[in-house]
XYZ file of C-alpha atoms in Angstrom:
687
model
C -31.782 -124.527 -15.002
C -32.049 -122.198 -17.960
C -34.310 -119.227 -17.450
C -36.048 -118.174 -20.649
C -35.443 -114.683 -21.913
C -38.188 -112.248 -20.852
C -38.644 -111.384 -24.524
C -39.972 -114.881 -25.181
C -42.006 -115.421 -22.001
C -45.625 -116.086 -22.900
C -48.907 -116.317 -21.080
C -52.225 -117.807 -22.025
C -55.634 -116.569 -20.937
C -58.500 -118.972 -21.580
C -62.028 -117.845 -20.736
C -65.475 -117.650 -22.170
C -66.057 -114.794 -24.565
C -68.867 -112.630 -23.198
C -71.054 -109.972 -24.644
C -72.370 -107.416 -22.160
C -75.975 -108.757 -22.157
C -74.793 -112.343 -21.596
C -72.489 -111.255 -18.763
C -75.318 -109.333 -17.082
C -77.591 -112.368 -17.345
C -75.065 -114.690 -15.723
C -73.825 -112.284 -13.018
C -76.302 -110.635 -10.694
C -75.650 -107.056 -9.632
C -75.674 -105.989 -6.005
C -78.756 -104.092 -4.998
C -77.742 -100.710 -3.608
C -80.428 -99.181 -1.427
C -79.927 -95.403 -1.082
C -80.140 -94.015 2.417
C -83.108 -91.871 3.260
C -82.745 -88.216 4.189
C -83.583 -89.092 7.785
C -80.794 -91.685 7.928
C -78.250 -89.269 6.476
C -79.241 -86.521 8.903
C -79.037 -88.927 11.824
C -75.536 -90.000 10.827
C -74.186 -86.490 10.218
C -75.919 -84.703 13.080
C -75.355 -87.210 15.866
C -72.430 -86.425 18.151
C -70.863 -88.572 20.822
C -68.049 -87.443 23.075
C -65.577 -89.427 20.972
C -66.833 -87.892 17.732
C -66.566 -84.431 19.267
C -62.972 -85.104 20.321
C -62.064 -86.422 16.863
C -63.587 -83.320 15.254
C -61.660 -81.141 17.678
C -58.413 -82.939 16.776
C -59.193 -82.400 13.105
C -59.563 -78.655 13.643
C -56.628 -78.458 16.091
C -54.036 -80.979 14.836
C -51.747 -80.008 17.719
C -53.978 -82.160 19.958
C -52.896 -85.144 17.901
C -49.129 -84.686 17.618
C -48.179 -82.783 20.785
C -49.141 -85.595 23.235
C -46.954 -87.925 21.151
C -43.991 -85.557 21.140
C -40.690 -87.208 22.119
C -39.102 -84.441 24.135
C -35.805 -86.191 24.830
C -35.281 -87.274 21.224
C -36.737 -84.416 19.212
C -36.428 -81.173 21.159
C -32.714 -80.625 20.511
C -33.292 -81.128 16.781
C -36.227 -78.719 16.804
C -34.164 -76.179 18.761
C -31.292 -76.214 16.253
C -33.722 -76.145 13.346
C -35.798 -73.331 14.851
C -32.793 -71.087 15.502
C -31.422 -71.636 11.972
C -34.805 -71.048 10.347
C -35.506 -68.007 12.531
C -32.264 -66.300 11.527
C -32.992 -66.842 7.847
C -36.636 -65.862 8.319
C -35.600 -62.569 9.903
C -33.519 -61.565 6.907
C -36.021 -62.851 4.359
C -38.802 -60.964 6.116
C -36.882 -57.714 5.680
C -35.997 -58.530 2.067
C -39.442 -59.697 0.974
C -41.024 -56.565 2.441
C -39.333 -54.699 -0.411
C -41.256 -56.916 -2.835
C -44.511 -56.180 -1.017
C -43.766 -52.425 -1.294
C -44.175 -51.839 2.449
C -41.612 -50.624 5.014
C -39.122 -53.408 5.737
C -40.046 -53.650 9.415
C -43.430 -55.088 8.493
C -41.642 -58.041 6.956
C -40.623 -59.014 10.498
C -44.241 -58.933 11.625
C -45.166 -61.126 8.645
C -42.515 -63.628 9.718
C -43.855 -63.752 13.273
C -47.638 -63.524 13.683
C -48.798 -66.153 11.135
C -46.592 -68.793 12.774
C -48.439 -68.420 16.083
C -51.750 -69.621 14.647
C -50.346 -72.178 12.210
C -48.642 -73.879 15.172
C -52.082 -74.893 16.483
C -53.974 -75.381 13.214
C -51.508 -76.649 10.591
C -51.130 -80.297 9.624
C -47.614 -80.042 8.172
C -44.767 -80.612 10.608
C -42.084 -79.038 8.429
C -43.528 -75.967 6.707
C -41.874 -72.692 7.648
C -44.707 -70.172 7.521
C -44.064 -66.591 6.462
C -43.377 -64.439 3.384
C -42.680 -65.997 -0.015
C -41.169 -63.926 -2.861
C -43.817 -64.745 -5.484
C -46.723 -63.984 -3.160
C -44.953 -60.900 -1.801
C -44.538 -59.558 -5.329
C -48.231 -60.168 -6.064
C -49.083 -58.280 -2.875
C -46.760 -55.485 -3.966
C -48.585 -55.211 -7.284
C -51.878 -54.602 -5.471
C -50.250 -52.167 -3.051
C -48.684 -50.104 -5.842
C -51.971 -50.081 -7.756
C -54.054 -48.857 -4.823
C -51.455 -46.591 -3.206
C -49.198 -45.226 -5.982
C -46.714 -42.429 -5.420
C -48.870 -40.054 -7.455
C -51.539 -40.022 -4.738
C -49.123 -38.606 -2.164
C -47.409 -35.731 -3.951
C -47.206 -32.323 -2.299
C -45.519 -28.986 -2.878
C -42.353 -28.117 -0.982
C -40.348 -24.895 -0.876
C -37.681 -25.920 1.607
C -34.966 -24.724 -0.779
C -36.783 -21.560 -1.715
C -38.105 -23.144 -4.889
C -41.496 -24.744 -5.210
C -41.224 -28.378 -6.246
C -43.302 -31.515 -5.997
C -42.197 -34.175 -3.537
C -43.730 -37.406 -2.263
C -45.076 -37.592 1.265
C -43.412 -40.913 2.082
C -44.830 -41.067 5.612
C -48.438 -40.876 4.425
C -47.688 -43.155 1.479
C -46.099 -45.875 3.623
C -48.945 -45.699 6.137
C -51.499 -46.116 3.344
C -49.578 -49.024 1.852
C -49.501 -50.798 5.208
C -53.286 -50.457 5.411
C -53.662 -51.855 1.877
C -51.388 -54.852 2.527
C -53.011 -55.589 5.892
C -56.517 -55.334 4.434
C -55.500 -57.564 1.528
C -54.114 -60.167 3.935
C -57.342 -60.021 5.945
C -59.464 -60.556 2.816
C -57.230 -63.412 1.659
C -57.717 -64.993 5.073
C -61.504 -64.733 4.755
C -61.451 -66.383 1.323
C -59.093 -69.166 2.398
C -61.101 -69.860 5.543
C -64.332 -69.995 3.527
C -62.809 -72.416 1.020
C -61.552 -74.598 3.852
C -64.946 -74.696 5.568
C -66.653 -75.486 2.252
C -64.148 -78.322 1.709
C -63.021 -77.137 -1.721
C -59.337 -77.819 -1.348
C -59.648 -79.830 -4.558
C -59.501 -76.555 -6.490
C -55.697 -76.641 -6.483
C -55.817 -79.822 -8.561
C -56.434 -77.566 -11.535
C -53.075 -75.902 -10.917
C -51.019 -78.532 -12.710
C -47.281 -78.799 -12.072
C -46.362 -77.373 -15.522
C -48.670 -74.413 -14.882
C -47.171 -73.761 -11.441
C -43.649 -74.177 -12.826
C -44.200 -71.654 -15.613
C -45.947 -69.244 -13.261
C -43.250 -69.330 -10.559
C -40.497 -68.945 -13.161
C -42.248 -65.869 -14.543
C -42.672 -64.595 -10.993
C -38.952 -65.120 -10.402
C -38.239 -62.972 -13.458
C -40.613 -60.293 -12.173
C -38.907 -60.432 -8.769
C -35.487 -60.174 -10.400
C -36.455 -57.043 -12.351
C -38.042 -55.389 -9.318
C -34.959 -56.057 -7.186
C -32.444 -55.270 -9.905
C -33.494 -51.618 -9.800
C -32.926 -51.725 -6.014
C -29.400 -53.038 -6.601
C -28.730 -50.183 -9.026
C -30.689 -47.698 -6.885
C -31.959 -45.890 -9.978
C -35.127 -43.754 -9.949
C -37.960 -45.422 -11.861
C -41.706 -45.171 -12.002
C -43.907 -47.897 -10.565
C -45.729 -49.603 -13.417
C -48.674 -51.965 -13.058
C -50.844 -53.994 -15.373
C -50.217 -55.404 -18.833
C -46.615 -55.047 -20.121
C -45.564 -53.336 -16.891
C -42.405 -55.462 -16.790
C -41.411 -54.184 -20.252
C -41.954 -50.564 -19.246
C -39.955 -51.118 -16.053
C -36.991 -52.596 -17.949
C -37.045 -49.699 -20.428
C -37.160 -47.214 -17.547
C -34.254 -48.913 -15.757
C -31.987 -48.747 -18.799
C -33.093 -45.195 -19.569
C -31.845 -44.167 -16.110
C -28.917 -46.555 -15.822
C -26.517 -43.628 -15.963
C -27.817 -42.626 -12.513
C -26.695 -45.922 -10.931
C -25.384 -45.583 -7.389
C -21.955 -47.232 -7.498
C -21.858 -47.934 -3.754
C -25.159 -49.806 -3.920
C -24.155 -51.650 -7.087
C -20.868 -52.885 -5.604
C -22.547 -53.954 -2.358
C -25.292 -55.762 -4.260
C -22.929 -57.591 -6.617
C -20.623 -58.719 -3.805
C -23.589 -59.903 -1.747
C -25.041 -61.817 -4.677
C -21.758 -63.544 -5.558
C -20.990 -64.533 -1.971
C -24.524 -65.824 -1.337
C -24.638 -67.887 -4.531
C -21.209 -69.452 -3.923
C -21.879 -70.323 -0.283
C -25.359 -71.668 -1.051
C -23.814 -73.912 -3.686
C -21.302 -75.163 -1.117
C -24.149 -75.770 1.337
C -25.949 -77.897 -1.241
C -22.844 -79.783 -2.296
C -21.668 -80.602 1.222
C -24.993 -80.868 3.037
C -24.145 -84.464 3.976
C -21.167 -83.127 5.935
C -22.509 -79.857 7.322
C -24.666 -80.317 10.396
C -26.185 -76.869 9.856
C -25.977 -74.865 6.602
C -23.711 -71.844 6.717
C -26.084 -68.906 7.484
C -24.564 -66.756 4.783
C -27.470 -64.275 4.695
C -26.911 -63.496 8.373
C -23.154 -63.165 7.949
C -23.460 -60.928 4.895
C -26.084 -58.764 6.589
C -23.971 -58.235 9.704
C -20.864 -57.391 7.655
C -22.756 -55.112 5.248
C -24.504 -53.289 8.100
C -21.161 -52.713 9.835
C -19.502 -51.391 6.691
C -22.445 -49.139 5.834
C -22.511 -47.708 9.353
C -18.737 -47.311 9.690
C -18.197 -45.790 6.242
C -21.376 -43.683 6.410
C -22.340 -44.823 2.902
C -25.722 -43.107 3.106
C -24.166 -39.735 3.945
C -21.133 -39.847 1.661
C -22.452 -41.754 -1.352
C -26.219 -41.342 -0.995
C -26.646 -45.101 -0.691
C -30.196 -46.328 -0.193
C -30.548 -47.743 3.329
C -33.356 -49.304 5.332
C -33.597 -46.260 7.613
C -36.262 -46.635 10.297
C -37.273 -50.060 11.626
C -39.869 -49.755 14.392
C -39.034 -51.517 17.646
C -41.702 -53.501 19.441
C -45.227 -54.112 18.270
C -47.827 -51.844 16.803
C -51.477 -52.028 17.915
C -53.904 -54.126 15.843
C -55.511 -52.368 12.881
C -59.038 -52.500 11.555
C -59.096 -53.513 7.879
C -60.574 -51.027 5.434
C -63.615 -52.971 4.241
C -64.290 -50.411 1.502
C -61.240 -51.752 -0.361
C -62.597 -55.303 -0.577
C -64.461 -54.839 -3.852
C -61.394 -53.397 -5.571
C -58.997 -56.133 -4.442
C -61.261 -59.214 -4.366
C -59.939 -60.636 -7.654
C -56.300 -60.254 -6.680
C -57.022 -61.606 -3.198
C -58.498 -64.773 -4.675
C -55.533 -65.418 -6.995
C -52.970 -64.655 -4.265
C -54.794 -66.911 -1.812
C -54.887 -69.791 -4.288
C -51.216 -69.395 -5.257
C -50.090 -69.172 -1.637
C -52.130 -72.218 -0.684
C -50.960 -74.229 -3.715
C -47.293 -73.520 -2.975
C -47.679 -74.437 0.696
C -49.588 -77.668 0.058
C -47.280 -78.836 -2.739
C -44.195 -78.273 -0.575
C -45.917 -79.777 2.461
C -46.831 -82.936 0.550
C -43.211 -83.464 -0.470
C -42.001 -83.516 3.131
C -45.077 -85.382 4.383
C -44.320 -88.187 1.938
C -40.660 -88.175 2.897
C -41.434 -88.466 6.631
C -44.446 -90.756 6.314
C -47.364 -88.643 7.475
C -50.379 -87.063 5.800
C -51.462 -83.445 5.486
C -55.104 -82.419 5.149
C -55.631 -80.017 2.240
C -58.885 -78.570 3.557
C -57.439 -78.075 7.039
C -54.458 -76.285 5.471
C -56.910 -73.863 3.869
C -58.382 -73.204 7.317
C -54.945 -72.896 8.943
C -53.625 -70.378 6.419
C -56.953 -68.562 6.352
C -56.918 -67.937 10.100
C -53.177 -67.156 9.988
C -53.736 -64.457 7.380
C -56.772 -63.106 9.236
C -54.691 -62.861 12.392
C -51.682 -61.463 10.542
C -53.779 -58.925 8.647
C -55.039 -57.535 11.943
C -51.389 -56.848 12.869
C -50.446 -55.185 9.545
C -48.802 -58.301 8.073
C -48.845 -59.036 4.367
C -49.952 -62.445 3.070
C -48.102 -65.456 4.472
C -47.513 -68.854 2.929
C -44.240 -70.791 2.973
C -40.828 -70.180 1.460
C -39.066 -73.130 -0.148
C -35.622 -72.192 1.173
C -36.776 -71.713 4.782
C -38.742 -74.955 4.758
C -35.748 -76.796 3.305
C -33.558 -75.425 6.104
C -36.122 -76.333 8.769
C -36.250 -79.918 7.509
C -32.569 -80.415 6.668
C -31.382 -79.164 10.078
C -33.413 -81.862 11.800
C -36.758 -80.188 12.470
C -39.363 -82.713 13.589
C -42.494 -80.670 14.353
C -43.893 -77.143 14.408
C -42.079 -76.587 17.703
C -39.178 -75.680 15.412
C -41.487 -73.121 13.799
C -42.411 -71.657 17.171
C -38.726 -71.355 18.103
C -38.054 -69.582 14.788
C -40.856 -67.156 15.662
C -39.110 -66.475 18.977
C -35.908 -65.576 17.080
C -37.894 -63.142 14.918
C -39.463 -61.747 18.090
C -35.994 -60.916 19.435
C -35.253 -59.039 16.203
C -38.537 -57.129 16.471
C -38.033 -56.127 20.084
C -34.293 -55.583 20.373
C -32.354 -55.851 17.108
C -34.440 -53.952 14.570
C -32.733 -50.600 15.016
C -29.288 -52.158 14.598
C -30.193 -52.960 10.985
C -31.224 -49.424 10.028
C -27.879 -48.642 8.250
C -28.247 -51.760 6.070
C -28.316 -50.999 2.337
C -31.454 -52.002 0.460
C -29.257 -53.278 -2.374
C -27.906 -55.948 -0.002
C -31.427 -57.131 0.810
C -32.306 -57.074 -2.900
C -29.230 -59.162 -3.720
C -30.231 -61.690 -1.032
C -33.660 -61.967 -2.671
C -32.129 -62.476 -6.126
C -29.745 -65.130 -4.798
C -32.734 -67.071 -3.462
C -34.315 -67.205 -6.929
C -31.824 -69.699 -8.357
C -34.077 -72.702 -7.794
C -36.988 -71.031 -9.565
C -34.900 -70.051 -12.579
C -33.561 -73.605 -12.867
C -37.139 -74.717 -13.565
C -36.527 -73.626 -17.167
C -34.679 -76.931 -17.505
C -38.021 -78.706 -17.097
C -39.202 -77.551 -20.523
C -37.093 -79.975 -22.660
C -38.001 -82.855 -20.330
C -41.702 -81.994 -20.549
C -41.440 -81.730 -24.336
C -40.080 -85.273 -24.513
C -42.681 -86.648 -22.102
C -45.797 -84.701 -23.073
C -45.794 -81.813 -25.511
C -49.060 -80.410 -24.152
C -47.502 -79.991 -20.683
C -44.512 -78.232 -22.214
C -46.805 -75.822 -24.080
C -48.742 -75.089 -20.859
C -45.454 -74.290 -19.069
C -44.241 -71.913 -21.790
C -47.634 -70.235 -22.302
C -48.157 -69.606 -18.582
C -44.631 -68.249 -18.184
C -44.909 -65.824 -21.103
C -48.442 -64.754 -20.156
C -47.426 -64.101 -16.540
C -44.442 -62.009 -17.640
C -46.367 -59.891 -20.134
C -49.817 -59.653 -18.531
C -48.790 -59.554 -14.877
C -48.950 -62.346 -12.340
C -52.681 -62.233 -11.608
C -53.859 -62.153 -15.236
C -51.058 -64.517 -16.231
C -52.200 -67.096 -13.695
C -55.784 -66.805 -14.936
C -54.663 -67.100 -18.565
C -52.538 -70.147 -17.743
C -55.409 -71.796 -15.878
C -57.855 -71.206 -18.753
C -55.299 -72.405 -21.296
C -54.586 -75.520 -19.216
C -58.290 -76.388 -19.103
C -58.525 -75.697 -22.837
C -55.738 -78.203 -23.513
C -57.746 -80.834 -21.644
C -60.623 -80.225 -24.059
C -58.243 -80.301 -27.023
C -56.622 -83.535 -25.841
C -60.024 -85.195 -25.627
C -61.201 -83.662 -28.879
C -58.052 -84.592 -30.811
C -56.779 -87.811 -29.224
C -54.317 -90.193 -30.804
C -55.716 -92.565 -33.415
C -53.034 -94.902 -34.713
C -52.414 -98.139 -36.544
C -50.874 -100.971 -34.530
C -48.193 -103.393 -35.616
C -46.786 -106.517 -34.035
C -43.422 -106.645 -32.261
C -41.809 -109.707 -33.892
C -41.664 -112.733 -31.618
C -44.165 -111.340 -29.108
C -47.875 -110.692 -28.718
C -47.193 -106.995 -28.152
C -48.667 -104.389 -30.472
C -47.432 -100.801 -30.721
C -48.179 -97.827 -32.949
C -46.516 -98.202 -36.327
C -45.624 -94.515 -36.591
C -43.686 -94.577 -33.297
C -41.582 -97.750 -33.573
C -39.376 -99.363 -36.169
C -39.408 -103.000 -37.341
C -43.077 -103.611 -36.540
C -44.931 -106.033 -38.783
C -48.466 -105.724 -40.131
C -50.440 -108.630 -41.541
C -51.330 -108.081 -45.191
C -54.939 -107.107 -45.557
C -55.406 -106.452 -41.820
C -55.475 -103.091 -40.037
C -55.634 -102.635 -36.248
C -56.908 -99.221 -35.128
C -56.413 -97.874 -31.593
C -58.244 -94.841 -30.185
C -56.957 -93.385 -26.904
C -59.857 -91.418 -25.485
C -63.493 -91.614 -24.609
C -65.659 -91.114 -27.687
C -68.216 -88.328 -27.624
C -69.824 -85.804 -29.939
C -66.714 -83.592 -29.881
C -64.229 -86.131 -31.251
C -66.307 -88.628 -33.248
C -65.307 -86.849 -36.473
C -61.676 -87.267 -35.454
C -62.207 -91.007 -35.075
C -63.833 -91.225 -38.496
C -61.027 -89.288 -40.187
C -58.418 -91.324 -38.294
C -59.903 -94.600 -39.506
C -60.084 -93.240 -43.044
C -56.418 -92.203 -42.906
C -55.274 -95.578 -41.566
C -57.208 -97.845 -43.957
C -56.515 -95.554 -46.904
C -60.047 -95.157 -48.228
C -63.469 -93.756 -47.443
C -65.793 -96.710 -46.861
C -68.963 -94.807 -47.752
C -67.437 -93.497 -50.978
C -66.200 -96.944 -51.996
C -69.514 -98.549 -51.092
C -71.426 -95.998 -53.166
C -69.013 -96.500 -56.080
C -69.581 -100.245 -55.948
C -73.345 -99.773 -55.855
C -73.163 -97.653 -59.010
C -70.784 -100.175 -60.590
C -73.279 -102.965 -59.970
C -75.941 -100.914 -61.705
C -73.657 -100.594 -64.746
C -72.895 -104.298 -64.636
C -76.631 -105.043 -64.581
C -77.122 -102.888 -67.677
C -74.173 -104.496 -69.488
C -75.515 -107.962 -68.741
C -78.972 -107.037 -70.003
C -77.442 -105.644 -73.208
C -75.398 -108.776 -73.675
C -72.116 -106.883 -73.452
C -71.044 -108.937 -70.428
C -71.091 -112.673 -70.103
C -71.699 -114.522 -66.860
C -70.727 -118.051 -66.062
C -72.645 -120.547 -64.010
C -70.308 -119.673 -61.114
C -71.451 -116.075 -61.310
C -68.092 -114.716 -62.467
C -68.449 -112.203 -65.269
C -66.092 -111.285 -68.096
C -66.003 -109.690 -71.493
C -63.803 -110.193 -74.501
C -62.216 -106.817 -74.391
C -60.955 -106.941 -70.798
C -58.457 -109.175 -69.062
C -60.416 -109.895 -65.897
C -58.367 -111.958 -63.491
C -61.536 -112.937 -61.709
C -62.479 -115.058 -64.666
C -60.391 -118.031 -65.743
C -62.349 -120.384 -68.050
C -62.324 -124.036 -67.155
C -61.147 -125.935 -70.271
C -62.263 -129.253 -68.776
C -65.888 -128.141 -68.550
C -67.473 -128.746 -72.005
C -70.803 -127.410 -70.808
C -69.299 -124.008 -70.095
C -67.513 -124.001 -73.449
C -70.733 -124.761 -75.325
C -72.926 -122.408 -73.331
C -70.745 -119.648 -71.816
C -73.740 -117.425 -70.977
C -76.045 -118.331 -68.152
C -79.611 -117.393 -69.094
C -81.429 -116.601 -65.839
C -83.606 -113.825 -64.585
C -81.483 -113.449 -61.446
C -77.766 -114.220 -61.184
C -75.440 -114.151 -58.197
C -72.211 -112.549 -59.317
C -68.917 -112.868 -57.474
C -66.862 -109.748 -58.035
C -63.178 -109.341 -57.261
C -63.106 -105.578 -56.978
C -59.304 -105.420 -57.018
C -58.980 -107.180 -60.370
C -59.433 -105.662 -63.812
C -63.052 -104.671 -64.298
C -65.020 -104.041 -67.494
C -63.995 -100.983 -69.435
C -67.015 -98.928 -68.397
C -66.732 -99.851 -64.703
C -64.346 -97.929 -62.407
C -64.112 -98.669 -58.667
C -61.318 -97.793 -56.162
C -59.290 -100.810 -55.112
C -59.266 -101.854 -51.464
C -56.216 -103.584 -50.020
C -57.647 -104.819 -46.707
C -60.075 -107.539 -45.836
C -60.136 -107.231 -42.015
C -60.386 -104.213 -39.710
C -59.800 -104.598 -35.945
C -60.655 -101.857 -33.441
C -58.722 -101.721 -30.170
C -61.049 -99.768 -27.883
C -59.419 -100.938 -24.644
C -58.479 -97.363 -23.673
C -61.950 -95.922 -24.253
C -63.591 -95.021 -20.951
C -66.992 -93.801 -22.154
C -69.307 -93.343 -25.135
C -72.106 -90.838 -25.450
C -75.330 -91.292 -27.416
C -74.048 -89.294 -30.386
C -70.921 -91.441 -30.555
C -72.895 -94.692 -30.452
C -75.143 -93.471 -33.243
C -72.222 -92.189 -35.303
C -70.219 -95.379 -34.873
C -72.753 -97.131 -37.070
C -70.762 -95.762 -39.979
C -68.028 -98.200 -38.992
C -70.327 -101.007 -40.084
C -69.856 -99.727 -43.621
C -66.295 -101.039 -43.514
C -67.712 -104.523 -42.987
C -69.362 -104.271 -46.394
C -66.208 -103.110 -48.123
C -63.512 -105.715 -48.717
C -61.593 -106.953 -51.693
C -64.160 -109.624 -52.642
C -67.950 -109.545 -52.378
C -71.070 -111.297 -53.581
C -73.866 -109.288 -55.117
C -77.241 -110.202 -56.613
C -78.006 -108.644 -59.975
C -80.722 -109.251 -62.502
C -79.750 -111.215 -65.577
C -81.271 -110.824 -69.019
């Protein structure tokens, strides 16, 4: 049996043609009775034991998944995953603390405390909670703004000469207070947004906006860590164009590069990038990714300690890492007003990154995460972490990828990773004190590869939707030049502005037929489309309202090739001239209403030689004559009217979702096109 080609398959829809009033008359609407205030209060305020338990499970998701945990099947996977993630988290905590501009030991705390609360409150089974480079850099910007080096200068005469030095002990202590207070405030804001159920706010952070922002953040991170690799003295710049000033300062002092740090950083970067590429390429073979950060750190620490790089070559090392825990701190509430704006943007970015990553793995493993509950989970995690001097926690893409790819099933893997970090805090911290900061900086830079590769999204976005591509580029440039907080705000405002522009300037195109089908596409986008002579089909791709009605009018005018009102007015004036010419006897009319004159070849008039009555009496003497005018033929010498090539105009409004009152009123102008075609009848007075 021959199967017809899909190109020639056809379908037929036969139904009654309805107008809206007729449809409403024939189809009765359902009567919706709104609930009274008393009924709504009764529903929302009543509480049975089952409802209380369900609410408790919503707030503590662990009550839902832990009783279902398959210990024999899943625990080994979670154990392997937790150990692998914990080792990476330990090193990333140290490295990302440099971005946050706090002593590196506090990066370990930030990799430990937030996990403890997220374990009970989070809805994602695969997120690895802790520092993230973009968020850490945003925290560092606030820290450097509120606790700059200039605030902690003092005079020293240890060498017999008075000179100004920086009190690093007081400075670091102040920066820890700033970062902890910021984390506490971020937690308050996130918790409030979760309670108020406004998780929808991240919907306004479109993927192109987030892509451009994180790429700009990766560039900012690269610059901030590049100076650590070189170990050159630079000032700490903040605010607009700070990245430009930092780059200028780096190259102005590049002659002071510490060769030992540079070599260590370059070797670390090359080894990490190569091994990470091998991990990605052979992940189907490797049971566990090669923990190259751990290996490099151990080797680099051993070399630095054995060769005494700090003493001989003045290499920059981690120095002191506190062992054990520090007592909880009380946040400095007086700082809230100064950091509230930054806290809001950091909280939103951290939440958006975590939820977007969490949704990817939730979809892959067939479960659902609750956006509002994630706000609550991260809010309480940052409140708890801020009390223990942690900087803001979210999730890191690389750690989460490791936790999932090594077989992690639940947040038990996260708790095991926290235990690994705990071992480093209690017992191993001091062993890492000889580690060069350039090695940690190189590890950070090596982890930015995925973010930099997002630049490849721009050509794809340009092909798919040029507006999205523009949002990506604008947000990236704004975030680089203005700073991450202002750049994010600028990108968000610009993204919302493009929505207005898309609605205000939607596509208005002429449709043509695909030969052999009943498919119609825009003529300007496809080749070999056919248009019926004298017929134009106009498609508008947006709701019509007061902001874009002028665009619709101009689009129709461009497609049909004339202004209906102008042509209609011209014809009205032409009829007045024709009336005068008839009264003066300078135009003759036939009994059929067609007019002509001897001096003009009017194709609308062809005398009938077989009609002797017309030949004897060519003029029709009446007080009122109906004249048929072919406006596209030659007209009398004194009459000039634009020619119109169409006789039918079809509007495809299938994609229009709404009309406002202004649009409905303005659309009446479209009726003018009904009066303007190539042939019309008009009543004029004879003589």
